[in-house]
CSV table of C-alpha atoms in Angstrom, one decimal:
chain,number,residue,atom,x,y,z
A,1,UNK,CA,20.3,10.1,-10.9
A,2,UNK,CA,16.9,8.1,-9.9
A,3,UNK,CA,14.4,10.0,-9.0
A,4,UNK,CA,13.3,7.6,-6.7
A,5,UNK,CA,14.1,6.9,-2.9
A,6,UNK,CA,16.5,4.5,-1.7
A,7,UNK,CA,13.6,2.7,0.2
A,8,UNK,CA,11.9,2.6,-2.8
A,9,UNK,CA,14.3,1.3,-5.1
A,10,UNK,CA,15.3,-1.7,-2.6
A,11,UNK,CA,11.7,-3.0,-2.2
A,12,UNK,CA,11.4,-3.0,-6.2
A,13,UNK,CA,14.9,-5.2,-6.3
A,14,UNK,CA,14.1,-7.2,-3.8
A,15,UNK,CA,10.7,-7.8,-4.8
A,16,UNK,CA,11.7,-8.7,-8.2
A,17,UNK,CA,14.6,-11.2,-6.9
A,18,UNK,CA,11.3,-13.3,-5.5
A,19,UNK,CA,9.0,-12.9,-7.6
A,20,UNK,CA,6.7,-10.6,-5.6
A,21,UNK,CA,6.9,-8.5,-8.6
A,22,UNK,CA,6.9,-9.0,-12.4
A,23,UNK,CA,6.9,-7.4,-15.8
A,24,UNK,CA,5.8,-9.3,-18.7
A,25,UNK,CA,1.3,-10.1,-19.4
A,26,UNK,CA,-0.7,-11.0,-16.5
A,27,UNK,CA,-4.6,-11.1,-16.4
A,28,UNK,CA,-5.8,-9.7,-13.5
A,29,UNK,CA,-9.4,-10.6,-11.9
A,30,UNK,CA,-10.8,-7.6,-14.1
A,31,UNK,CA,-9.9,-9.2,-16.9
A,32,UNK,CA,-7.1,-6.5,-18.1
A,33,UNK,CA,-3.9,-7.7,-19.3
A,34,UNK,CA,-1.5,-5.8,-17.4
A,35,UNK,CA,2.1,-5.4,-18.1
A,36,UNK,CA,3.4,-6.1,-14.4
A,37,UNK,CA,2.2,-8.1,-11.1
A,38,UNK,CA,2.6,-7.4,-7.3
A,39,UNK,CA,2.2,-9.8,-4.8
A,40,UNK,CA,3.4,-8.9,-1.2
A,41,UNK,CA,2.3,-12.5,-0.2
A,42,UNK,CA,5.8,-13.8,-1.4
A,43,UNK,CA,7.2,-10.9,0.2
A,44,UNK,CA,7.8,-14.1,3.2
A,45,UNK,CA,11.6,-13.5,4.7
A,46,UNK,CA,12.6,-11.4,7.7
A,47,UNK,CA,15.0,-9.7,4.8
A,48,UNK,CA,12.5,-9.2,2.5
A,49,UNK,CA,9.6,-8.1,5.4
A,50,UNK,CA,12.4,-5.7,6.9
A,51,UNK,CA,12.5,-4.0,3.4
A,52,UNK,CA,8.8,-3.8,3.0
A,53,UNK,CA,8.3,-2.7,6.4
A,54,UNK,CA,10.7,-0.2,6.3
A,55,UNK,CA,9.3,1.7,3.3
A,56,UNK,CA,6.1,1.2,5.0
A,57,UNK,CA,7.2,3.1,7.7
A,58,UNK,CA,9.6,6.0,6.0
A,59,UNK,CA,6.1,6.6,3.5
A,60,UNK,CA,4.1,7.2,6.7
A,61,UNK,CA,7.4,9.2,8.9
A,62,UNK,CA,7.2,11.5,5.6
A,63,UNK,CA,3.6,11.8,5.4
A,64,UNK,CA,3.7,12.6,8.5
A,65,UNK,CA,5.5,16.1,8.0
A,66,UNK,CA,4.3,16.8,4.5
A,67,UNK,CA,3.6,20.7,4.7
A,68,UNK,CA,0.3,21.6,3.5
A,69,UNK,CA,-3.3,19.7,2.8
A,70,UNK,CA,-1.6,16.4,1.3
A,71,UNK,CA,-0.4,15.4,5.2
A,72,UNK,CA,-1.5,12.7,7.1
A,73,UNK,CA,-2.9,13.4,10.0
A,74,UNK,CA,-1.5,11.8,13.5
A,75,UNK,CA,-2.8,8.5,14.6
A,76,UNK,CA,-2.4,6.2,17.3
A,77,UNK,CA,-2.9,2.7,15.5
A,78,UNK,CA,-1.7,0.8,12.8
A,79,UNK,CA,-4.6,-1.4,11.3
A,80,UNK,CA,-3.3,-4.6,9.3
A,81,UNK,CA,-6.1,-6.5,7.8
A,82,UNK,CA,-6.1,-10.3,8.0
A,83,UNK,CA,-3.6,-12.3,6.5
A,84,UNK,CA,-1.3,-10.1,4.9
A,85,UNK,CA,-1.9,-7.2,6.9
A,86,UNK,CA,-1.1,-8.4,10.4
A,87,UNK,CA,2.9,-9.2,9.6
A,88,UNK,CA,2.8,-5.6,7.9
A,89,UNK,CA,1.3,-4.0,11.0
A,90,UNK,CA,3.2,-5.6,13.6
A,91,UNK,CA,6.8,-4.8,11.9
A,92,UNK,CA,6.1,-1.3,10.9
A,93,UNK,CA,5.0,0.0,14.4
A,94,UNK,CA,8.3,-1.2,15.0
A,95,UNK,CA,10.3,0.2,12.9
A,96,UNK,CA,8.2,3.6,13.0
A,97,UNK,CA,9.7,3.0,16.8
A,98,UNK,CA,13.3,2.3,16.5
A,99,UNK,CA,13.7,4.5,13.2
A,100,UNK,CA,11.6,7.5,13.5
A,101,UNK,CA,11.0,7.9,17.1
A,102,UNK,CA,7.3,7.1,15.9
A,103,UNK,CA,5.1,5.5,18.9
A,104,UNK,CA,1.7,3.3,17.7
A,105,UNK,CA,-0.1,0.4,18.8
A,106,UNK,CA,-1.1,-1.8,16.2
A,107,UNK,CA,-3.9,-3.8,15.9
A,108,UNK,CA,-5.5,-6.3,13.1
A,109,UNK,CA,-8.9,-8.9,12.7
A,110,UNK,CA,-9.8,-12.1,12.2
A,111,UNK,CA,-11.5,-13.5,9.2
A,112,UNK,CA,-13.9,-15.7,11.9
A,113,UNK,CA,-14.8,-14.4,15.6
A,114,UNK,CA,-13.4,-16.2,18.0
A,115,UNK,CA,-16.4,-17.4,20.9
A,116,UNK,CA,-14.0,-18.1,23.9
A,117,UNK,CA,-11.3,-16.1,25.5
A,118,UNK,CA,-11.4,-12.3,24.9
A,119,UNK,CA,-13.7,-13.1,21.8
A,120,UNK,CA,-14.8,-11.2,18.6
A,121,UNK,CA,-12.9,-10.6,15.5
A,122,UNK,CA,-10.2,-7.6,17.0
A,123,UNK,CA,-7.0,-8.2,18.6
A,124,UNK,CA,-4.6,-5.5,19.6
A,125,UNK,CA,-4.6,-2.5,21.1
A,126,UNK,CA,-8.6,-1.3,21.5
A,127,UNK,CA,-9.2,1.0,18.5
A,128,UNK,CA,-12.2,2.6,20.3
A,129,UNK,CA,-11.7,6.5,20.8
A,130,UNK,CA,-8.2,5.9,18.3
A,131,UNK,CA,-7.6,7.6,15.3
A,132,UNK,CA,-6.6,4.3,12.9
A,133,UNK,CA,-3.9,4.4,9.9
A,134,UNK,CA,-4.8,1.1,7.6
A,135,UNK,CA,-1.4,-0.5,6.1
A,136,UNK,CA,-2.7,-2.9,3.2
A,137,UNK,CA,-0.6,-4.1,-0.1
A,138,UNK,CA,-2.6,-3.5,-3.3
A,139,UNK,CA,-5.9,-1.1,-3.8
A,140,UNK,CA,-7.8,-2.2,-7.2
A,141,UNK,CA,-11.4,-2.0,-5.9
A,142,UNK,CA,-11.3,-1.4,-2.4
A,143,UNK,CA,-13.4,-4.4,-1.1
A,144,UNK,CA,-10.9,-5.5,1.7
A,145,UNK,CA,-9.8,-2.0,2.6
A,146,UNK,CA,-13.5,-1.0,2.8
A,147,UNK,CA,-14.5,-4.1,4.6
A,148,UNK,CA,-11.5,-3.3,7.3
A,149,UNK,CA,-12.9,0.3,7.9
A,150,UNK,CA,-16.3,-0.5,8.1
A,151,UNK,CA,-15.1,-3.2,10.8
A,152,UNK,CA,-12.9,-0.2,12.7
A,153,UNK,CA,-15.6,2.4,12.8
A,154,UNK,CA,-18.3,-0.2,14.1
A,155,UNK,CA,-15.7,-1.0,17.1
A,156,UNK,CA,-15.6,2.4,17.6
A,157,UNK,CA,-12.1,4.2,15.9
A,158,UNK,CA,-11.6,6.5,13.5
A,159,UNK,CA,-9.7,5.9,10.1
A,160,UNK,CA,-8.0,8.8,9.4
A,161,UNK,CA,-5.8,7.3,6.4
A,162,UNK,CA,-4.4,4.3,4.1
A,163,UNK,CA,-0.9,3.4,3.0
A,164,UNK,CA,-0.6,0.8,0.5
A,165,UNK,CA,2.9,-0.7,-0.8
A,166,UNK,CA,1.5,0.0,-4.6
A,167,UNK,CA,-1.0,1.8,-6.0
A,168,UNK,CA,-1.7,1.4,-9.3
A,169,UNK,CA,-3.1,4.3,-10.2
A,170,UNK,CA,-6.0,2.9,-12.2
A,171,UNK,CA,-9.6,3.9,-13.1
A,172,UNK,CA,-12.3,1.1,-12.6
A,173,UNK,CA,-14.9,-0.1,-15.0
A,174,UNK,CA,-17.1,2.9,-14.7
A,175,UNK,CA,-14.4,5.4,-15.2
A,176,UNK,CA,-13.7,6.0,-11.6
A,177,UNK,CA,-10.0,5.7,-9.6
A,178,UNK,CA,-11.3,3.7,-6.8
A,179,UNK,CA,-8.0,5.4,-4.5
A,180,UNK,CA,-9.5,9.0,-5.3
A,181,UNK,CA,-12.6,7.5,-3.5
A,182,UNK,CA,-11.6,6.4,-0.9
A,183,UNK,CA,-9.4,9.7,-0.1
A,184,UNK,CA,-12.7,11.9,-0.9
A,185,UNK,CA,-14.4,9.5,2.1
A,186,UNK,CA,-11.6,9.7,4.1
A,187,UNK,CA,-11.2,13.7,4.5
A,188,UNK,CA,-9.5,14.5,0.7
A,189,UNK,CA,-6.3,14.5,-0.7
A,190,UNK,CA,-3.3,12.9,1.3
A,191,UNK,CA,-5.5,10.3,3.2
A,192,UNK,CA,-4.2,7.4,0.7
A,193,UNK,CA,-0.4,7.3,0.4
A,194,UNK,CA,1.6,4.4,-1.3
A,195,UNK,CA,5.4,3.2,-1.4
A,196,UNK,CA,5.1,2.9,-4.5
A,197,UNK,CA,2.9,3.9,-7.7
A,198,UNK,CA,2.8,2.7,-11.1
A,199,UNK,CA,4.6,6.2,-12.2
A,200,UNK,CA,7.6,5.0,-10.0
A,201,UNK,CA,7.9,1.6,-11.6
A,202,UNK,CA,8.0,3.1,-15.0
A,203,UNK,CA,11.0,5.4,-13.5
A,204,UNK,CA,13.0,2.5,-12.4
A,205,UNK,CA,12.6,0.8,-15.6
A,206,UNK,CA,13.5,4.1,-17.5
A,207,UNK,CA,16.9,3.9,-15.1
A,208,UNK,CA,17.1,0.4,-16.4
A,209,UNK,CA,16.9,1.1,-19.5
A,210,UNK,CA,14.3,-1.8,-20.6
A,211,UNK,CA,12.6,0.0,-23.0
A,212,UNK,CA,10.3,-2.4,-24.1
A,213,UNK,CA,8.8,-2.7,-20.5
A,214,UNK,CA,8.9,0.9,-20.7
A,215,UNK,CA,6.2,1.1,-23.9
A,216,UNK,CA,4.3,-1.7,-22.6
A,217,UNK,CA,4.0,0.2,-19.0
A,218,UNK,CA,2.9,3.6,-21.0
A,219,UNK,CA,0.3,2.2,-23.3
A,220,UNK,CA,-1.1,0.8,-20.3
A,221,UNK,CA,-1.5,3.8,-18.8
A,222,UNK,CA,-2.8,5.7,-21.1
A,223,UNK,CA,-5.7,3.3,-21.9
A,224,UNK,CA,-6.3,2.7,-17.7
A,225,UNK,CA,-4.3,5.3,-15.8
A,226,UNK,CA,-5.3,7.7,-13.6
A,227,UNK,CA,-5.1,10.9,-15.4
A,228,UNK,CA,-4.4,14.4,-13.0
């Protein structure tokens, strides 16, 4: 029996059936050779968003009632950073509506201010006096997710959390898990949740049986994962 949720295990099938994610040798922009590859951008069909959204959106509904100090705390806005972000935002509010009795504005930027009209960079619902939830797709060293909250607290909300749809549980170049960071900025533990984490994947393949992603997965790991 998996160990994963049935939310879980249809965004990795259907994310594999496009292409939005891989296992093989990719070169990331650090330079590392990992053994797998997300990218939500591909992640382009109103089947394929539904999916995503709606393990977007049970990750946050369960978050939500975690006992103890790992919840999220309550907020009033979904924040999707520009490009990917905005589809992301806009779907899980909702489906954090119509499937969890969930109720959120939503809210996203613009890479250039706009000079006519209502202006600036923010469009949605105001996230002055809000409490903010970011929804973003992969965390490696927190430049756009940093960029987004620096943005959000300078028009006046609060950012009480992330969710990402992986997190890939990895320590930077100096040693340091760029996700345990942010969650030490943002109040402690809890405060960055993900659909999915690079422990999962290994778990699905283990189900699968593809034992040679399987070594490949866990000697990357254990020279770049996060260790507890």
């Amino acid at each position: 029996m998996s160990s994963l949720e049935n939310y879980q295990i249809q965004l990795v099938n259907d994310s594999l059936t496009v292409g939005a994610l891989k296992f093989g040798s990719f070169t990331l922009k650090s330079g590392r050779v990992s053994p797998y590859f997300f990218n939500a951008g591909l992640i382009s069909t109103g089947p394929l968003l539904n999916s995503l959204c709606t393990a977007y959106a049970h990750t946050i509904a369960k978050a939500l009632s975690t006992p103890g100090p790992r919840r999220l705390p309550k907020f009033d806005v979904l924040f999707g950073p520009a490009y990917k972000g905005i589809s992301i935002a806009a779907v899980t509010a909702v489906l954090l509506h119509t499937q969890h009795q969930i109720d959120v504005g939503f809210a996203y930027d613009r890479k250039e201010a706009k000079d006519h009209g209502e202006g600036g960079r923010m469009v949605g619902v105001p996230v002055a006096g809000t409490r903010v939830l970011i929804v973003d797709d992969v965390m490696t060293a927190g430049t756009a997710v940093r960029g987004a909250l620096d943005m959000i607290r300078q028009a006046g909300g609060e950012v009480v959390g992330v969710v990402l749809a992986l997190d890939r549980e990895e320590i930077g170049h100096e040693g340091i898990s760029a996700v345990k960071e942010l969650e030490a900025e943002l109040g402690g533990a809890g405060r960055v949740q993900a659909i999915l984490r690079m422990r999962d994947l290994i778990a699905w393949l283990k189900d699968k049986g593809r034992h040679e992603d399987i070594e490949r997965m866990q000697a990357y790991w254990e020279q770049f994962g996060v260790k507890e």
